[in-house]
Amino acid sequence: MKNPKLQLSFTTYSDSNFLTKAILIVTSMTNNPAFANPIPTLADVQTALDNYAKNLTAAGSLGRTNVADKNQSRDILEQLLFQLGLYVMFIANGDTAILTSSGYTLAKDPQPRKLENPGNVVLSYGITSGALISSVTKGNATSFIHEITDALPTANTNWTGYPSSTSQFTFTNLTPGNQYWVRVAAVGNRKQIAYSTIATQFASL
């Protein structure tokens, strides 16, 4: 099981919300017994916070220099809070109570998107003799495996698969006029896999 982590990026915060978040973190960690010797020190973070707050107010006039100073002081404060967050995670060692007591926000584990079923496979004649084209809906798959057999499929069928980056694939060098059965496996993130229905068609003469 993975240890919980903190959200250490503040790029999505507006300037005012970032200031509020920074104040919350410093306030939460001040005199917090879990964090005896913060790195960087809370005094350094507070100095950067005060400088950012001053520059944020000055930037309200929209002067180019004032805005540049505000952006620079924000970058400095973001970097200090990033380093401080690493320290918090080291001290907490996965303890959620300690992590949340710091004022930081817990990071959400990315959830894999549910892989869409490719549905029905569509078969069509290829341009050349002994060719057969298979196609499915792309959906949110990252790759595909087009599988084929020349015998009526059963539970024990050994399919011949051809990996492909696209939802369409052309089988070649098939026996012209022979009947084939095809299915397509859609492959998603974290080895998710979903199969299409099985379709049958005769190879091009």
PDB file of N, CA and C in Angstrom, residues 32-80:
ATOM      1  N   ASN A  32       3.744  23.162  16.454  1.00  0.00           N
ATOM      2  CA  ASN A  32       3.223  21.804  16.268  1.00  0.00           C
ATOM      3  C   ASN A  32       4.297  20.823  16.728  1.00  0.00           C
ATOM      4  N   PRO A  33       4.028  20.016  17.759  1.00  0.00           N
ATOM      5  CA  PRO A  33       5.062  19.125  18.311  1.00  0.00           C
ATOM      6  C   PRO A  33       5.576  18.082  17.320  1.00  0.00           C
ATOM      7  N   ALA A  34       4.815  17.838  16.263  1.00  0.00           N
ATOM      8  CA  ALA A  34       5.259  16.841  15.286  1.00  0.00           C
ATOM      9  C   ALA A  34       6.428  17.352  14.458  1.00  0.00           C
ATOM     10  N   PHE A  35       6.571  18.668  14.394  1.00  0.00           N
ATOM     11  CA  PHE A  35       7.588  19.252  13.533  1.00  0.00           C
ATOM     12  C   PHE A  35       8.530  20.129  14.359  1.00  0.00           C
ATOM     13  N   ALA A  36       9.484  19.468  15.001  1.00  0.00           N
ATOM     14  CA  ALA A  36      10.375  20.177  15.925  1.00  0.00           C
ATOM     15  C   ALA A  36      11.385  21.071  15.216  1.00  0.00           C
ATOM     16  N   ASN A  37      11.952  20.586  14.129  1.00  0.00           N
ATOM     17  CA  ASN A  37      13.003  21.339  13.436  1.00  0.00           C
ATOM     18  C   ASN A  37      12.728  21.356  11.929  1.00  0.00           C
ATOM     19  N   PRO A  38      11.759  22.153  11.513  1.00  0.00           N
ATOM     20  CA  PRO A  38      11.381  22.189  10.092  1.00  0.00           C
ATOM     21  C   PRO A  38      12.530  22.630   9.187  1.00  0.00           C
ATOM     22  N   ILE A  39      12.575  22.044   8.016  1.00  0.00           N
ATOM     23  CA  ILE A  39      13.546  22.415   6.986  1.00  0.00           C
ATOM     24  C   ILE A  39      12.780  22.710   5.694  1.00  0.00           C
ATOM     25  N   PRO A  40      12.839  23.964   5.215  1.00  0.00           N
ATOM     26  CA  PRO A  40      13.488  25.156   5.773  1.00  0.00           C
ATOM     27  C   PRO A  40      12.790  25.598   7.062  1.00  0.00           C
ATOM     28  N   THR A  41      13.381  26.521   7.772  1.00  0.00           N
ATOM     29  CA  THR A  41      12.790  26.984   9.028  1.00  0.00           C
ATOM     30  C   THR A  41      11.506  27.756   8.750  1.00  0.00           C
ATOM     31  N   LEU A  42      10.611  27.728   9.735  1.00  0.00           N
ATOM     32  CA  LEU A  42       9.360  28.477   9.583  1.00  0.00           C
ATOM     33  C   LEU A  42       9.628  29.976   9.536  1.00  0.00           C
ATOM     34  N   ALA A  43      10.749  30.400  10.147  1.00  0.00           N
ATOM     35  CA  ALA A  43      11.100  31.815  10.099  1.00  0.00           C
ATOM     36  C   ALA A  43      11.417  32.240   8.667  1.00  0.00           C
ATOM     37  N   ASP A  44      12.118  31.370   7.938  1.00  0.00           N
ATOM     38  CA  ASP A  44      12.443  31.670   6.537  1.00  0.00           C
ATOM     39  C   ASP A  44      11.172  31.684   5.684  1.00  0.00           C
ATOM     40  N   VAL A  45      10.294  30.741   5.955  1.00  0.00           N
ATOM     41  CA  VAL A  45       9.042  30.690   5.201  1.00  0.00           C
ATOM     42  C   VAL A  45       8.190  31.920   5.507  1.00  0.00           C
ATOM     43  N   GLN A  46       8.151  32.309   6.779  1.00  0.00           N
ATOM     44  CA  GLN A  46       7.365  33.482   7.178  1.00  0.00           C
ATOM     45  C   GLN A  46       7.906  34.747   6.511  1.00  0.00           C
ATOM     46  N   THR A  47       9.212  34.863   6.414  1.00  0.00           N
ATOM     47  CA  THR A  47       9.815  36.029   5.758  1.00  0.00           C
ATOM     48  C   THR A  47       9.400  36.087   4.292  1.00  0.00           C
ATOM     49  N   ALA A  48       9.453  34.931   3.624  1.00  0.00           N
ATOM     50  CA  ALA A  48       9.048  34.872   2.221  1.00  0.00           C
ATOM     51  C   ALA A  48       7.557  35.142   2.065  1.00  0.00           C
ATOM     52  N   LEU A  49       6.778  34.674   3.029  1.00  0.00           N
ATOM     53  CA  LEU A  49       5.332  34.899   2.999  1.00  0.00           C
ATOM     54  C   LEU A  49       5.016  36.391   3.145  1.00  0.00           C
ATOM     55  N   ASP A  50       5.689  37.028   4.089  1.00  0.00           N
ATOM     56  CA  ASP A  50       5.458  38.467   4.314  1.00  0.00           C
ATOM     57  C   ASP A  50       5.835  39.280   3.073  1.00  0.00           C
ATOM     58  N   ASN A  51       6.923  38.893   2.433  1.00  0.00           N
ATOM     59  CA  ASN A  51       7.377  39.597   1.238  1.00  0.00           C
ATOM     60  C   ASN A  51       6.377  39.410   0.091  1.00  0.00           C
ATOM     61  N   TYR A  52       5.854  38.201  -0.014  1.00  0.00           N
ATOM     62  CA  TYR A  52       4.859  37.933  -1.053  1.00  0.00           C
ATOM     63  C   TYR A  52       3.583  38.722  -0.796  1.00  0.00           C
ATOM     64  N   ALA A  53       3.131  38.755   0.460  1.00  0.00           N
ATOM     65  CA  ALA A  53       1.910  39.490   0.810  1.00  0.00           C
ATOM     66  C   ALA A  53       2.069  40.973   0.488  1.00  0.00           C
ATOM     67  N   LYS A  54       3.257  41.538   0.792  1.00  0.00           N
ATOM     68  CA  LYS A  54       3.521  42.952   0.506  1.00  0.00           C
ATOM     69  C   LYS A  54       3.492  43.205  -1.001  1.00  0.00           C
ATOM     70  N   ASN A  55       4.160  42.327  -1.765  1.00  0.00           N
ATOM     71  CA  ASN A  55       4.223  42.504  -3.216  1.00  0.00           C
ATOM     72  C   ASN A  55       2.868  42.255  -3.883  1.00  0.00           C
ATOM     73  N   LEU A  56       2.086  41.359  -3.300  1.00  0.00           N
ATOM     74  CA  LEU A  56       0.754  41.099  -3.849  1.00  0.00           C
ATOM     75  C   LEU A  56      -0.123  42.339  -3.719  1.00  0.00           C
ATOM     76  N   THR A  57      -0.027  42.997  -2.597  1.00  0.00           N
ATOM     77  CA  THR A  57      -0.792  44.239  -2.402  1.00  0.00           C
ATOM     78  C   THR A  57      -0.333  45.321  -3.378  1.00  0.00           C
ATOM     79  N   ALA A  58       0.981  45.442  -3.526  1.00  0.00           N
ATOM     80  CA  ALA A  58       1.529  46.453  -4.433  1.00  0.00           C
ATOM     81  C   ALA A  58       1.154  46.170  -5.877  1.00  0.00           C
ATOM     82  N   ALA A  59       1.024  44.891  -6.222  1.00  0.00           N
ATOM     83  CA  ALA A  59       0.708  44.519  -7.605  1.00  0.00           C
ATOM     84  C   ALA A  59      -0.715  44.872  -7.984  1.00  0.00           C
ATOM     85  N   GLY A  60      -1.510  45.272  -7.014  1.00  0.00           N
ATOM     86  CA  GLY A  60      -2.891  45.652  -7.293  1.00  0.00           C
ATOM     87  C   GLY A  60      -2.977  46.848  -8.221  1.00  0.00           C
ATOM     88  N   SER A  61      -1.910  47.631  -8.281  1.00  0.00           N
ATOM     89  CA  SER A  61      -1.889  48.796  -9.174  1.00  0.00           C
ATOM     90  C   SER A  61      -1.556  48.397 -10.603  1.00  0.00           C
ATOM     91  N   LEU A  62      -1.188  47.109 -10.799  1.00  0.00           N
ATOM     92  CA  LEU A  62      -0.891  46.535 -12.111  1.00  0.00           C
ATOM     93  C   LEU A  62       0.340  47.133 -12.776  1.00  0.00           C
ATOM     94  N   GLY A  63       1.189  47.777 -12.021  1.00  0.00           N
ATOM     95  CA  GLY A  63       2.445  48.258 -12.588  1.00  0.00           C
ATOM     96  C   GLY A  63       3.320  47.079 -12.970  1.00  0.00           C
ATOM     97  N   ARG A  64       4.038  47.193 -14.083  1.00  0.00           N
ATOM     98  CA  ARG A  64       4.822  46.063 -14.595  1.00  0.00           C
ATOM     99  C   ARG A  64       5.847  45.595 -13.576  1.00  0.00           C
ATOM    100  N   THR A  65       6.541  46.542 -12.954  1.00  0.00           N
ATOM    101  CA  THR A  65       7.565  46.175 -11.966  1.00  0.00           C
ATOM    102  C   THR A  65       6.941  45.515 -10.747  1.00  0.00           C
ATOM    103  N   ASN A  66       5.821  46.055 -10.293  1.00  0.00           N
ATOM    104  CA  ASN A  66       5.147  45.481  -9.123  1.00  0.00           C
ATOM    105  C   ASN A  66       4.674  44.059  -9.383  1.00  0.00           C
ATOM    106  N   VAL A  67       4.124  43.824 -10.565  1.00  0.00           N
ATOM    107  CA  VAL A  67       3.654  42.485 -10.911  1.00  0.00           C
ATOM    108  C   VAL A  67       4.825  41.513 -10.998  1.00  0.00           C
ATOM    109  N   ALA A  68       5.938  41.975 -11.580  1.00  0.00           N
ATOM    110  CA  ALA A  68       7.122  41.128 -11.687  1.00  0.00           C
ATOM    111  C   ALA A  68       7.654  40.764 -10.306  1.00  0.00           C
ATOM    112  N   ASP A  69       7.672  41.738  -9.389  1.00  0.00           N
ATOM    113  CA  ASP A  69       8.125  41.476  -8.017  1.00  0.00           C
ATOM    114  C   ASP A  69       7.207  40.475  -7.321  1.00  0.00           C
ATOM    115  N   LYS A  70       5.903  40.641  -7.563  1.00  0.00           N
ATOM    116  CA  LYS A  70       4.935  39.705  -6.952  1.00  0.00           C
ATOM    117  C   LYS A  70       5.162  38.291  -7.471  1.00  0.00           C
ATOM    118  N   ASN A  71       5.364  38.152  -8.776  1.00  0.00           N
ATOM    119  CA  ASN A  71       5.575  36.823  -9.369  1.00  0.00           C
ATOM    120  C   ASN A  71       6.858  36.179  -8.845  1.00  0.00           C
ATOM    121  N   GLN A  72       7.899  36.977  -8.722  1.00  0.00           N
ATOM    122  CA  GLN A  72       9.164  36.455  -8.227  1.00  0.00           C
ATOM    123  C   GLN A  72       9.045  36.012  -6.769  1.00  0.00           C
ATOM    124  N   SER A  73       8.383  36.818  -5.952  1.00  0.00           N
ATOM    125  CA  SER A  73       8.237  36.459  -4.538  1.00  0.00           C
ATOM    126  C   SER A  73       7.324  35.242  -4.381  1.00  0.00           C
ATOM    127  N   ARG A  74       6.375  35.086  -5.274  1.00  0.00           N
ATOM    128  CA  ARG A  74       5.526  33.888  -5.227  1.00  0.00           C
ATOM    129  C   ARG A  74       6.348  32.646  -5.556  1.00  0.00           C
ATOM    130  N   ASP A  75       7.204  32.745  -6.574  1.00  0.00           N
ATOM    131  CA  ASP A  75       8.043  31.608  -6.947  1.00  0.00           C
ATOM    132  C   ASP A  75       8.925  31.183  -5.773  1.00  0.00           C
ATOM    133  N   ILE A  76       9.481  32.168  -5.079  1.00  0.00           N
ATOM    134  CA  ILE A  76      10.345  31.863  -3.929  1.00  0.00           C
ATOM    135  C   ILE A  76       9.551  31.165  -2.833  1.00  0.00           C
ATOM    136  N   LEU A  77       8.359  31.664  -2.546  1.00  0.00           N
ATOM    137  CA  LEU A  77       7.528  31.071  -1.495  1.00  0.00           C
ATOM    138  C   LEU A  77       7.067  29.671  -1.894  1.00  0.00           C
ATOM    139  N   GLU A  78       6.703  29.490  -3.155  1.00  0.00           N
ATOM    140  CA  GLU A  78       6.287  28.161  -3.616  1.00  0.00           C
ATOM    141  C   GLU A  78       7.421  27.156  -3.443  1.00  0.00           C
ATOM    142  N   GLN A  79       8.648  27.552  -3.769  1.00  0.00           N
ATOM    143  CA  GLN A  79       9.783  26.646  -3.640  1.00  0.00           C
ATOM    144  C   GLN A  79      10.036  26.283  -2.187  1.00  0.00           C
ATOM    145  N   LEU A  80       9.939  27.260  -1.285  1.00  0.00           N
ATOM    146  CA  LEU A  80      10.132  26.982   0.138  1.00  0.00           C
ATOM    147  C   LEU A  80       9.047  26.041   0.670  1.00  0.00           C
TER     148      LEU A  80
END
